CSV table of C-alpha atoms and ligand atoms in Angstrom, one decimal:
chain,number,residue,atom,x,y,z
A,793,UNK,CA,-19.7,-29.5,-22.1
A,794,UNK,CA,-19.8,-25.5,-22.0
A,795,UNK,CA,-21.4,-25.7,-18.5
A,796,UNK,CA,-18.3,-27.5,-17.5
A,797,UNK,CA,-15.7,-25.8,-19.5
A,798,UNK,CA,-16.9,-22.3,-18.1
A,799,UNK,CA,-16.1,-23.8,-14.6
A,800,UNK,CA,-12.6,-24.4,-15.7
A,801,UNK,CA,-12.5,-21.0,-17.3
A,802,UNK,CA,-13.7,-19.5,-14.1
A,803,UNK,CA,-11.1,-21.3,-12.0
A,804,UNK,CA,-8.3,-20.0,-14.4
A,805,UNK,CA,-9.6,-16.4,-14.3
A,806,UNK,CA,-10.0,-16.6,-10.5
A,807,UNK,CA,-6.5,-18.0,-10.1
A,808,UNK,CA,-5.1,-15.3,-12.4
A,809,UNK,CA,-6.6,-12.6,-10.3
A,810,UNK,CA,-6.4,-13.9,-6.8
A,811,UNK,CA,-2.9,-15.5,-6.8
A,812,UNK,CA,-1.1,-12.2,-7.2
A,813,UNK,CA,-3.1,-10.9,-4.1
A,814,UNK,CA,-1.9,-13.8,-1.8
A,815,UNK,CA,1.2,-12.1,-0.2
A,816,UNK,CA,-0.8,-9.1,0.6
A,817,UNK,CA,-3.7,-11.1,2.0
A,818,UNK,CA,-1.3,-13.0,4.2
A,819,UNK,CA,0.5,-10.1,5.5
A,820,UNK,CA,-2.7,-8.5,6.4
A,821,UNK,CA,-4.1,-11.5,8.1
A,822,UNK,CA,-1.0,-11.8,10.1
A,823,UNK,CA,-1.6,-8.3,11.4
A,824,UNK,CA,-5.2,-9.1,12.1
A,825,UNK,CA,-4.7,-12.5,14.0
A,826,UNK,CA,-1.1,-12.2,15.4
A,827,UNK,CA,-0.5,-15.8,14.6
A,828,UNK,CA,0.9,-17.8,11.6
A,829,UNK,CA,-1.7,-20.5,11.9
A,830,UNK,CA,-4.7,-18.2,12.3
A,831,UNK,CA,-3.4,-16.1,9.5
A,832,UNK,CA,-3.2,-19.1,7.2
A,833,UNK,CA,-6.6,-20.3,8.1
A,834,UNK,CA,-8.0,-16.9,7.6
A,835,UNK,CA,-6.5,-16.4,4.2
A,836,UNK,CA,-7.7,-20.0,3.3
A,837,UNK,CA,-11.3,-19.3,4.4
A,838,UNK,CA,-11.6,-16.0,2.7
A,839,UNK,CA,-9.8,-17.4,-0.6
A,840,UNK,CA,-12.2,-20.2,-0.8
A,841,UNK,CA,-15.2,-18.2,-0.1
A,842,UNK,CA,-14.1,-15.8,-2.8
A,843,UNK,CA,-13.9,-18.6,-5.3
A,844,UNK,CA,-17.4,-19.9,-4.3
A,845,UNK,CA,-18.8,-16.4,-4.9
A,846,UNK,CA,-16.7,-15.5,-7.7
A,847,UNK,CA,-19.8,-15.5,-10.0
A,848,UNK,CA,-21.1,-12.7,-7.8
A,849,UNK,CA,-18.2,-10.7,-8.5
A,850,UNK,CA,-18.9,-7.8,-10.8
A,851,UNK,CA,-16.4,-8.1,-13.7
A,852,UNK,CA,-14.6,-4.8,-14.3
A,853,UNK,CA,-14.7,-3.7,-10.7
A,854,UNK,CA,-11.8,-3.8,-8.2
A,855,UNK,CA,-11.0,-7.3,-7.7
A,856,UNK,CA,-8.4,-6.8,-4.9
A,857,UNK,CA,-10.7,-4.5,-2.9
A,858,UNK,CA,-13.5,-7.3,-3.2
A,859,UNK,CA,-11.0,-9.9,-2.1
A,860,UNK,CA,-9.9,-7.8,1.0
A,861,UNK,CA,-13.6,-7.1,1.8
A,862,UNK,CA,-14.2,-10.7,2.0
A,863,UNK,CA,-11.0,-11.1,4.1
A,864,UNK,CA,-12.1,-8.5,6.6
A,865,UNK,CA,-15.5,-9.8,6.9
A,866,UNK,CA,-14.5,-13.3,7.4
A,867,UNK,CA,-12.1,-12.1,10.1
A,868,UNK,CA,-14.8,-10.0,11.8
A,869,UNK,CA,-17.3,-12.9,11.7
A,870,UNK,CA,-15.1,-15.8,12.6
A,871,UNK,CA,-11.8,-15.0,14.0
A,872,UNK,CA,-12.2,-11.7,15.9
A,873,UNK,CA,-14.2,-13.5,18.7
A,874,UNK,CA,-11.5,-16.3,19.1
A,875,UNK,CA,-8.5,-13.9,19.1
A,876,UNK,CA,-10.2,-11.7,21.6
A,877,UNK,CA,-10.9,-14.6,23.9
A,878,UNK,CA,-7.3,-16.0,23.7
A,879,UNK,CA,-5.7,-12.9,24.2
A,880,UNK,CA,-8.1,-11.4,26.9
A,881,UNK,CA,-5.6,-11.1,29.9
A,882,UNK,CA,-3.1,-9.7,27.6
A,883,UNK,CA,-5.4,-7.6,25.8
A,884,UNK,CA,-6.6,-5.8,29.0
A,885,UNK,CA,-3.1,-4.6,29.6
A,886,UNK,CA,-2.8,-3.5,26.0
A,887,UNK,CA,-6.0,-1.6,26.2
A,888,UNK,CA,-4.6,0.5,29.1
A,889,UNK,CA,-1.4,1.1,27.1
A,890,UNK,CA,-3.4,2.4,24.1
A,891,UNK,CA,-5.8,4.3,26.3
A,892,UNK,CA,-3.0,6.1,28.1
A,893,UNK,CA,-1.3,7.0,24.8
A,894,UNK,CA,-4.6,7.9,23.4
A,895,UNK,CA,-5.5,10.2,26.4
A,896,UNK,CA,-2.0,11.9,26.2
A,897,UNK,CA,-3.2,14.1,23.3
A,898,UNK,CA,-2.8,11.7,20.3
A,899,UNK,CA,-3.7,14.5,17.9
A,900,UNK,CA,-0.5,16.5,18.8
A,901,UNK,CA,1.9,16.6,16.0
A,902,UNK,CA,5.2,15.1,16.8
A,903,UNK,CA,6.9,18.4,16.5
A,904,UNK,CA,10.0,17.8,18.6
A,905,UNK,CA,13.6,17.5,17.6
A,906,UNK,CA,13.9,13.8,18.5
A,907,UNK,CA,11.9,12.9,15.5
A,908,UNK,CA,14.9,11.4,13.7
A,909,UNK,CA,14.9,8.8,16.4
A,910,UNK,CA,12.1,7.0,14.5
A,911,UNK,CA,14.7,6.2,11.8
A,912,UNK,CA,16.1,3.6,14.2
A,913,UNK,CA,13.0,1.7,14.4
A,914,UNK,CA,13.0,-1.9,13.0
A,915,UNK,CA,10.5,-3.4,10.8
A,916,UNK,CA,9.5,-5.7,13.6
A,917,UNK,CA,8.8,-2.8,15.9
A,918,UNK,CA,6.7,-1.1,13.4
A,919,UNK,CA,4.6,-4.1,12.9
A,920,UNK,CA,4.3,-4.8,16.6
A,921,UNK,CA,3.0,-1.2,17.0
A,922,UNK,CA,0.4,-1.7,14.3
A,923,UNK,CA,-0.6,-4.9,15.9
A,924,UNK,CA,-1.2,-3.1,19.0
A,925,UNK,CA,-3.6,-0.7,17.6
A,926,UNK,CA,-7.5,-1.1,18.6
A,927,UNK,CA,-8.9,-3.3,15.8
A,928,UNK,CA,-11.0,-0.5,14.0
A,929,UNK,CA,-7.7,1.8,13.7
A,930,UNK,CA,-5.7,-1.2,12.8
A,931,UNK,CA,-8.0,-2.3,10.0
A,932,UNK,CA,-7.7,1.2,8.4
A,933,UNK,CA,-3.8,1.5,8.9
A,934,UNK,CA,-3.5,-1.9,7.4
A,935,UNK,CA,-5.4,-1.0,4.3
A,936,UNK,CA,-4.0,2.3,3.8
A,937,UNK,CA,-0.3,2.0,4.8
A,938,UNK,CA,0.4,-1.7,4.0
A,939,UNK,CA,-2.0,-2.3,1.1
A,940,UNK,CA,-2.2,1.3,-0.2
A,941,UNK,CA,-5.8,1.2,-0.8
A,942,UNK,CA,-7.5,4.7,-1.6
A,943,UNK,CA,-9.9,6.1,1.0
A,944,UNK,CA,-12.9,5.2,-1.2
A,945,UNK,CA,-11.7,1.7,-1.5
A,946,UNK,CA,-11.4,1.3,2.1
A,947,UNK,CA,-14.8,2.8,2.7
A,948,UNK,CA,-16.0,0.1,0.2
A,949,UNK,CA,-14.1,-2.7,1.9
A,950,UNK,CA,-15.1,-1.8,5.5
A,951,UNK,CA,-18.7,-0.6,4.6
A,952,UNK,CA,-18.2,2.7,6.4
A,953,UNK,CA,-18.3,6.4,5.0
A,954,UNK,CA,-15.2,7.9,3.6
A,955,UNK,CA,-15.3,10.5,6.6
A,956,UNK,CA,-14.9,7.5,9.0
A,957,UNK,CA,-12.1,6.2,7.2
A,958,UNK,CA,-10.4,9.5,7.4
A,959,UNK,CA,-11.0,9.9,11.1
A,960,UNK,CA,-9.9,6.4,12.0
A,961,UNK,CA,-6.9,6.8,9.8
A,962,UNK,CA,-5.9,10.0,11.6
A,963,UNK,CA,-6.3,8.6,15.0
A,964,UNK,CA,-4.7,5.4,14.0
A,965,UNK,CA,-1.7,6.8,12.6
A,966,UNK,CA,-1.2,9.5,15.6
A,967,UNK,CA,-1.7,6.6,18.0
A,968,UNK,CA,1.1,4.5,16.1
A,969,UNK,CA,3.4,7.3,16.0
A,970,UNK,CA,3.1,7.8,19.8
A,971,UNK,CA,3.8,4.1,20.3
A,972,UNK,CA,6.8,4.2,18.0
A,973,UNK,CA,8.0,7.5,19.6
A,974,UNK,CA,8.0,5.9,23.0
A,975,UNK,CA,9.9,2.9,21.7
A,976,UNK,CA,12.4,5.1,20.1
A,977,UNK,CA,13.0,7.3,23.1
A,978,UNK,CA,13.4,4.3,25.4
A,979,UNK,CA,16.2,3.1,23.2
A,980,UNK,CA,18.6,6.2,22.8
A,981,UNK,CA,21.8,4.9,21.2
A,982,UNK,CA,22.3,1.3,21.2
A,983,UNK,CA,21.0,-1.3,18.8
A,984,UNK,CA,17.7,-2.7,19.9
A,985,UNK,CA,17.6,-5.8,21.7
A,986,UNK,CA,14.7,-7.6,20.4
A,987,UNK,CA,14.1,-10.0,23.4
A,988,UNK,CA,14.4,-7.2,25.9
A,989,UNK,CA,12.1,-5.3,23.6
A,990,UNK,CA,9.5,-8.2,23.5
A,991,UNK,CA,9.7,-8.5,27.2
A,992,UNK,CA,9.0,-5.0,27.7
A,993,UNK,CA,6.0,-5.2,25.2
A,994,UNK,CA,4.8,-8.0,27.4
A,995,UNK,CA,4.6,-5.9,30.6
A,996,UNK,CA,2.7,-3.4,28.7
B,240,UNK,CA,-7.6,27.9,5.6
B,241,UNK,CA,-6.0,28.1,9.3
B,242,UNK,CA,-3.4,25.8,10.8
B,243,UNK,CA,-6.0,23.7,12.4
B,244,UNK,CA,-8.0,22.9,9.2
B,245,UNK,CA,-4.7,22.1,7.6
B,246,UNK,CA,-3.9,19.7,10.2
B,247,UNK,CA,-7.3,17.9,9.7
B,248,UNK,CA,-6.5,17.6,6.0
B,249,UNK,CA,-2.9,16.8,6.3
B,250,UNK,CA,-3.1,13.0,5.8
B,251,UNK,CA,-5.7,13.3,3.0
B,252,UNK,CA,-3.1,15.7,1.4
B,253,UNK,CA,-0.2,13.4,1.7
B,254,UNK,CA,-2.2,10.4,0.6
B,255,UNK,CA,-3.0,12.2,-2.5
B,256,UNK,CA,-6.8,12.1,-1.8
B,257,UNK,CA,-7.6,15.8,-2.1
B,258,UNK,CA,-9.2,17.1,-5.3
B,259,UNK,CA,-8.2,20.3,-7.0
B,260,UNK,CA,-9.9,23.1,-4.8
B,261,UNK,CA,-8.9,21.5,-1.5
B,262,UNK,CA,-5.5,20.8,-2.7
B,263,UNK,CA,-4.9,24.4,-3.8
B,264,UNK,CA,-6.1,25.7,-0.4
B,265,UNK,CA,-3.7,23.4,1.4
B,266,UNK,CA,-0.8,24.2,-0.8
B,267,UNK,CA,-1.7,28.0,-0.5
B,268,UNK,CA,-1.5,27.7,3.3
B,269,UNK,CA,1.9,25.7,3.3
B,270,UNK,CA,3.3,28.3,1.0
B,271,UNK,CA,2.8,30.9,3.7
B,272,UNK,CA,3.2,29.0,6.9
B,273,UNK,CA,6.6,27.7,7.9
B,274,UNK,CA,5.4,25.9,10.9
B,275,UNK,CA,2.8,23.8,9.0
B,276,UNK,CA,5.3,23.3,6.1
B,277,UNK,CA,7.8,21.8,8.7
B,278,UNK,CA,5.1,19.7,10.4
B,279,UNK,CA,3.9,18.4,6.9
B,280,UNK,CA,7.5,17.4,6.0
B,281,UNK,CA,7.9,15.5,9.3
B,282,UNK,CA,4.6,13.7,8.8
B,283,UNK,CA,5.5,12.9,5.2
B,284,UNK,CA,8.8,11.3,6.1
B,285,UNK,CA,7.3,9.5,9.1
B,286,UNK,CA,4.5,8.0,7.0
B,287,UNK,CA,7.1,7.0,4.3
B,288,UNK,CA,9.4,5.4,7.1
B,289,UNK,CA,6.4,3.4,8.6
B,290,UNK,CA,5.2,2.2,5.3
B,291,UNK,CA,8.6,1.0,4.1
B,292,UNK,CA,9.4,-0.6,7.6
B,293,UNK,CA,6.1,-2.3,7.6
B,294,UNK,CA,6.5,-3.5,4.1
B,295,UNK,CA,10.0,-4.7,4.5
B,296,UNK,CA,8.9,-6.7,7.6
B,297,UNK,CA,5.7,-8.0,5.8
B,298,UNK,CA,5.9,-11.8,5.4
B,299,UNK,CA,5.2,-13.6,2.1
B,300,UNK,CA,2.5,-16.2,1.9
B,301,UNK,CA,4.2,-19.5,2.9
B,302,UNK,CA,4.6,-21.8,-0.1
B,303,UNK,CA,2.7,-24.6,1.7
B,304,UNK,CA,-0.3,-22.2,1.8
B,305,UNK,CA,0.0,-21.5,-1.9
B,306,UNK,CA,0.1,-25.0,-2.6
B,307,UNK,CA,-2.7,-25.9,-0.4
B,308,UNK,CA,-4.9,-23.3,-2.0
B,309,UNK,CA,-4.2,-24.6,-5.5
B,310,UNK,CA,-5.1,-28.0,-4.5
B,311,UNK,CA,-8.3,-26.8,-2.8
B,312,UNK,CA,-9.3,-24.9,-5.9
B,313,UNK,CA,-8.8,-28.1,-8.0
B,314,UNK,CA,-10.9,-30.2,-5.5
B,315,UNK,CA,-13.7,-27.6,-5.7
B,316,UNK,CA,-13.6,-27.7,-9.5
B,317,UNK,CA,-13.9,-31.6,-9.5
B,318,UNK,CA,-16.8,-31.5,-7.1
B,319,UNK,CA,-18.5,-28.8,-9.4
B,320,UNK,CA,-18.1,-30.9,-12.4
B,321,UNK,CA,-19.6,-33.9,-10.8
B,322,UNK,CA,-22.3,-31.8,-9.5
B,323,UNK,CA,-23.1,-30.4,-12.8
B,324,UNK,CA,-23.4,-34.0,-14.1
B,325,UNK,CA,-26.0,-34.7,-11.5
B,326,UNK,CA,-28.0,-31.7,-12.3
B,327,UNK,CA,-27.8,-32.5,-15.9
B,328,UNK,CA,-28.9,-36.1,-15.3
B,329,UNK,CA,-31.8,-35.0,-13.0
B,330,UNK,CA,-32.8,-32.4,-15.8
B,331,UNK,CA,-32.5,-35.0,-18.5
B,332,UNK,CA,-34.9,-37.3,-16.5
B,333,UNK,CA,-37.3,-34.5,-16.4
B,334,UNK,CA,-37.0,-34.2,-12.6
B,335,UNK,CA,-37.2,-31.2,-10.3
B,336,UNK,CA,-34.1,-31.3,-7.9
B,337,UNK,CA,-35.9,-30.6,-4.8
B,338,UNK,CA,-34.3,-28.4,-2.0
B,339,UNK,CA,-35.5,-30.1,1.2
B,340,UNK,CA,-33.3,-28.2,3.8
B,341,UNK,CA,-32.3,-30.7,6.4
B,342,UNK,CA,-28.8,-30.4,7.7
B,343,UNK,CA,-28.0,-32.9,10.5
B,344,UNK,CA,-24.8,-34.9,10.7
B,345,UNK,CA,-26.7,-37.9,11.2
B,346,UNK,CA,-28.5,-37.6,7.8
B,347,UNK,CA,-25.3,-36.8,5.9
B,348,UNK,CA,-23.9,-40.0,7.6
B,349,UNK,CA,-26.9,-41.8,6.6
B,350,UNK,CA,-26.4,-40.7,3.0
B,351,UNK,CA,-22.9,-41.9,2.9
B,352,UNK,CA,-24.1,-45.4,4.1
B,353,UNK,CA,-26.6,-45.4,1.1
B,354,UNK,CA,-23.7,-44.3,-1.2
B,355,UNK,CA,-21.3,-46.8,0.1
B,356,UNK,CA,-23.7,-49.6,-0.5
B,357,UNK,CA,-24.6,-48.4,-4.0
B,358,UNK,CA,-20.8,-48.2,-4.8
B,359,UNK,CA,-20.4,-51.8,-3.5
B,360,UNK,CA,-23.3,-53.3,-5.4
B,361,UNK,CA,-22.4,-51.4,-8.6
B,362,UNK,CA,-18.8,-52.7,-8.4
B,363,UNK,CA,-20.1,-56.5,-8.0
B,364,UNK,CA,-21.6,-56.4,-11.6
B,365,UNK,CA,-24.7,-58.3,-10.8
B,366,UNK,CA,-26.4,-59.8,-14.0
B,367,UNK,CA,-29.1,-57.7,-15.7
B,368,UNK,CA,-32.6,-58.7,-15.9
B,369,UNK,CA,-33.3,-56.7,-19.1
B,370,UNK,CA,-30.5,-56.2,-21.6
B,371,UNK,CA,-30.0,-53.5,-24.3
B,372,UNK,CA,-33.4,-51.8,-23.9
B,373,UNK,CA,-34.1,-48.3,-25.0
B,374,UNK,CA,-34.7,-45.8,-22.3
B,375,UNK,CA,-38.3,-46.0,-23.0
B,376,UNK,CA,-38.4,-49.8,-22.8
B,377,UNK,CA,-36.5,-49.7,-19.6
B,378,UNK,CA,-39.0,-47.4,-18.1
B,379,UNK,CA,-41.8,-49.5,-19.1
B,380,UNK,CA,-40.1,-52.6,-17.7
B,381,UNK,CA,-39.7,-50.9,-14.2
B,382,UNK,CA,-43.3,-49.7,-14.3
B,383,UNK,CA,-45.2,-51.6,-11.5
B,384,UNK,CA,-42.3,-53.3,-10.2
B,385,UNK,CA,-41.5,-50.4,-7.7
B,386,UNK,CA,-43.9,-48.2,-5.7
B,387,UNK,CA,-42.4,-45.2,-7.5
B,388,UNK,CA,-42.0,-44.1,-11.0
B,389,UNK,CA,-38.4,-44.5,-12.6
B,390,UNK,CA,-37.3,-41.9,-15.0
B,391,UNK,CA,-34.3,-43.0,-17.1
B,392,UNK,CA,-31.8,-40.1,-17.6
B,393,UNK,CA,-30.4,-39.9,-21.1
B,394,UNK,CA,-26.6,-38.7,-21.6
B,395,UNK,CA,-25.0,-38.0,-24.9
B,396,UNK,CA,-23.1,-40.8,-26.4
B,397,UNK,CA,-24.0,-43.0,-23.6
B,398,UNK,CA,-26.2,-46.1,-24.0
B,399,UNK,CA,-28.5,-47.9,-21.6
B,400,UNK,CA,-27.0,-51.3,-21.2
B,401,UNK,CA,-29.7,-52.7,-19.1
B,402,UNK,CA,-31.4,-52.8,-15.7
B,403,UNK,CA,-32.5,-54.8,-12.8
B,404,UNK,CA,-33.9,-54.6,-9.4
B,405,UNK,CA,-31.3,-54.2,-6.7
B,406,UNK,CA,-31.4,-53.1,-3.2
B,407,UNK,CA,-29.6,-50.2,-1.8
B,408,UNK,CA,-29.5,-51.2,2.0
B,409,UNK,CA,-32.8,-51.7,3.1
B,410,UNK,CA,-34.6,-50.0,0.0
B,411,UNK,CA,-35.7,-51.7,-3.2
B,412,UNK,CA,-34.0,-49.9,-6.1
B,413,UNK,CA,-34.1,-49.7,-9.8
B,414,UNK,CA,-30.5,-50.2,-11.1
B,415,UNK,CA,-29.7,-48.9,-14.5
B,416,UNK,CA,-26.5,-49.7,-16.1
B,417,UNK,CA,-25.1,-47.3,-18.7
B,418,UNK,CA,-22.2,-48.0,-21.1
B,419,UNK,CA,-19.9,-45.0,-22.1
B,420,UNK,CA,-17.6,-46.5,-24.7
B,421,UNK,CA,-16.7,-49.4,-22.5
B,422,UNK,CA,-16.9,-47.9,-19.4
B,423,UNK,CA,-19.8,-48.5,-16.9
B,424,UNK,CA,-22.0,-46.1,-14.9
B,425,UNK,CA,-24.6,-47.3,-12.5
B,426,UNK,CA,-27.6,-45.5,-11.4
B,427,UNK,CA,-29.8,-46.4,-8.5
B,428,UNK,CA,-33.5,-45.0,-8.1
B,429,UNK,CA,-35.0,-45.6,-4.7
B,430,UNK,CA,-37.8,-44.3,-2.5
B,431,UNK,CA,-36.9,-42.4,0.6
B,432,UNK,CA,-40.2,-41.4,2.1
B,433,UNK,CA,-38.7,-41.0,5.6
B,434,UNK,CA,-36.1,-38.6,4.4
B,435,UNK,CA,-33.2,-40.5,5.7
B,436,UNK,CA,-30.9,-39.4,2.8
B,437,UNK,CA,-29.7,-36.0,3.3
B,438,UNK,CA,-29.6,-34.4,-0.1
B,439,UNK,CA,-30.7,-30.9,-1.1
B,440,UNK,CA,-28.8,-30.0,-4.3
B,441,UNK,CA,-26.8,-32.7,-6.1
B,442,UNK,CA,-24.3,-34.0,-3.6
B,443,UNK,CA,-20.8,-35.5,-4.5
B,444,UNK,CA,-19.4,-38.2,-2.5
B,445,UNK,CA,-16.5,-40.4,-3.0
B,446,UNK,CA,-16.1,-44.1,-2.1
B,447,UNK,CA,-14.0,-46.8,-3.2
B,448,UNK,CA,-12.4,-44.9,-6.0
B,449,UNK,CA,-15.7,-44.1,-7.5
B,450,UNK,CA,-17.4,-40.7,-7.8
B,451,UNK,CA,-21.1,-40.6,-6.7
B,452,UNK,CA,-23.7,-37.9,-7.4
B,453,UNK,CA,-27.0,-38.1,-5.3
B,454,UNK,CA,-30.0,-36.0,-5.9
B,455,UNK,CA,-33.6,-36.1,-4.9
B,456,UNK,CA,-37.0,-35.6,-6.5
B,457,UNK,CA,-39.6,-35.6,-3.9
B,458,UNK,CA,-39.6,-38.9,-2.2
B,459,UNK,CA,-37.2,-40.6,-4.8
B,460,UNK,CA,-33.5,-40.4,-4.5
B,461,UNK,CA,-31.0,-41.0,-7.4
B,462,UNK,CA,-27.3,-42.2,-6.8
B,463,UNK,CA,-25.2,-42.2,-9.8
B,464,UNK,CA,-22.0,-44.3,-9.5
B,465,UNK,CA,-19.2,-43.3,-11.8
B,466,UNK,CA,-15.4,-43.8,-12.2
B,467,UNK,CA,-15.3,-41.1,-14.9
B,468,UNK,CA,-12.7,-38.5,-14.8
B,469,UNK,CA,-13.1,-34.9,-15.7
B,470,UNK,CA,-12.5,-35.2,-19.5
B,471,UNK,CA,-15.0,-38.2,-19.7
B,472,UNK,CA,-17.6,-36.2,-17.9
B,473,UNK,CA,-17.2,-33.3,-20.3
B,474,UNK,CA,-17.6,-35.5,-23.3
B,475,UNK,CA,-20.7,-37.1,-21.8
B,476,UNK,CA,-22.4,-33.8,-21.6
B,477,UNK,CA,-24.6,-32.5,-24.4
B,478,UNK,CA,-22.9,-30.1,-26.8
B,479,UNK,CA,-24.9,-27.1,-26.2
B,480,UNK,CA,-24.8,-24.5,-23.2
B,481,UNK,CA,-26.3,-25.3,-20.0
B,482,UNK,CA,-26.4,-22.6,-17.4
B,483,UNK,CA,-23.9,-24.1,-15.0
B,484,UNK,CA,-25.7,-23.2,-11.8
B,485,UNK,CA,-29.3,-23.6,-13.1
B,486,UNK,CA,-31.0,-26.2,-10.9
B,487,UNK,CA,-33.8,-27.5,-13.0
B,488,UNK,CA,-37.2,-26.2,-11.5
B,489,UNK,CA,-40.3,-28.1,-12.3
B,490,UNK,CA,-40.1,-28.6,-16.0
B,491,UNK,CA,-36.6,-29.9,-17.5
B,492,UNK,CA,-34.9,-26.9,-18.6
B,493,UNK,CA,-32.7,-29.3,-20.8
B,494,UNK,CA,-34.8,-30.0,-23.9
B,495,UNK,CA,-34.4,-32.9,-26.3
B,496,UNK,CA,-30.7,-32.0,-27.3
B,497,UNK,CA,-29.8,-33.7,-24.1
B,498,UNK,CA,-31.5,-37.0,-25.3
B,499,UNK,CA,-29.3,-39.4,-26.9
B,500,UNK,CA,-31.7,-40.7,-29.6
C,1597,ZN,ZN1,-0.2,26.8,9.3
């Protein structure tokens, strides 16, 4: 009886811990996969994997970080290849954009008077700019700026040293700002036409 | 600290990641350097803007996903419960649950064929050849009739109603019928030397409205057919603690408390 009851208790405990993380998992999965369907599949895979390994979770440690570790591992192992393959042609253009931005001194602080232009940016543009970051930078930006994990937690989740987290975050954020600055500069005064914006994005 | 060093620590500072000494050093430099202070303010507001925009645009998990996950957790729980009963039955019979690693879809398919046949035969309520025996009498009755030994699992509050010989597909099997307060359980015990039935740890299948658990002890395969739901299964199990993922090794880990006499 108790053997079974503890299964029930474990399910209740898992649900109580995991369900509140679902929105964050899904929002992050969307940024990783670029597709509603893949994001749902990724979250489902990670969620069920976490449940199956829940007895391995050390009670009292950070459950949310543990869940995101499973999410990113699942993504790296299973989805990254698919996503890469599917968006290969699109991806090569994208690479050149980021390479261009990157070579144009990404470490320069945005010290120009047009800074306030960023205020006009829409959520969709910010998310799209995140989506365009190379995957290693994108992961730390998602974890730090969308999920607000600490550097130590991110290091734990991605299994890299804290110093690596810091340098990826530095470069990721600078790249993101460059990207956003170019959107903002290209749209001086009028409200941004999203369709036009998307077309522009496709052209790279 | 010079302006370059500050630039390197800027995000760590804004993210609240700097410990006392470093933080003091950064703040000391900022107090005396207008350029860095302006740059820090800009970075700070940009960071806040990006974060708030990204969050505002972040999608919530679709309700359909939420529902599907709840559903899947429930399914997984049922499978675990039925598996636990399989382990318990194996332990109660004093069996080792072997882990023969063999994953081929053909063999899983074979297992399902055996399971379906066992379910159909259990449902047809064939007459018993020996009625109301004790588990020991039943073991003695099967002895010599089959080319493998038959260990009869004992469950709490469940009586052995009887037994007979009955085939599962091409295999001669011992069929043991239990009665759990008016509800029937059937257990098929058959030899599978060729290893056609793919089973490592107790496997749960569903067929025709029945739950089945199939497990293996060397060349001998056990298929338990039940229509029990969760509550019934819980009541059937002994009242002492069983490590839930403990697969019995060689000796039964469940000692006499699991026996019904
Ligand atoms: Zn300075």
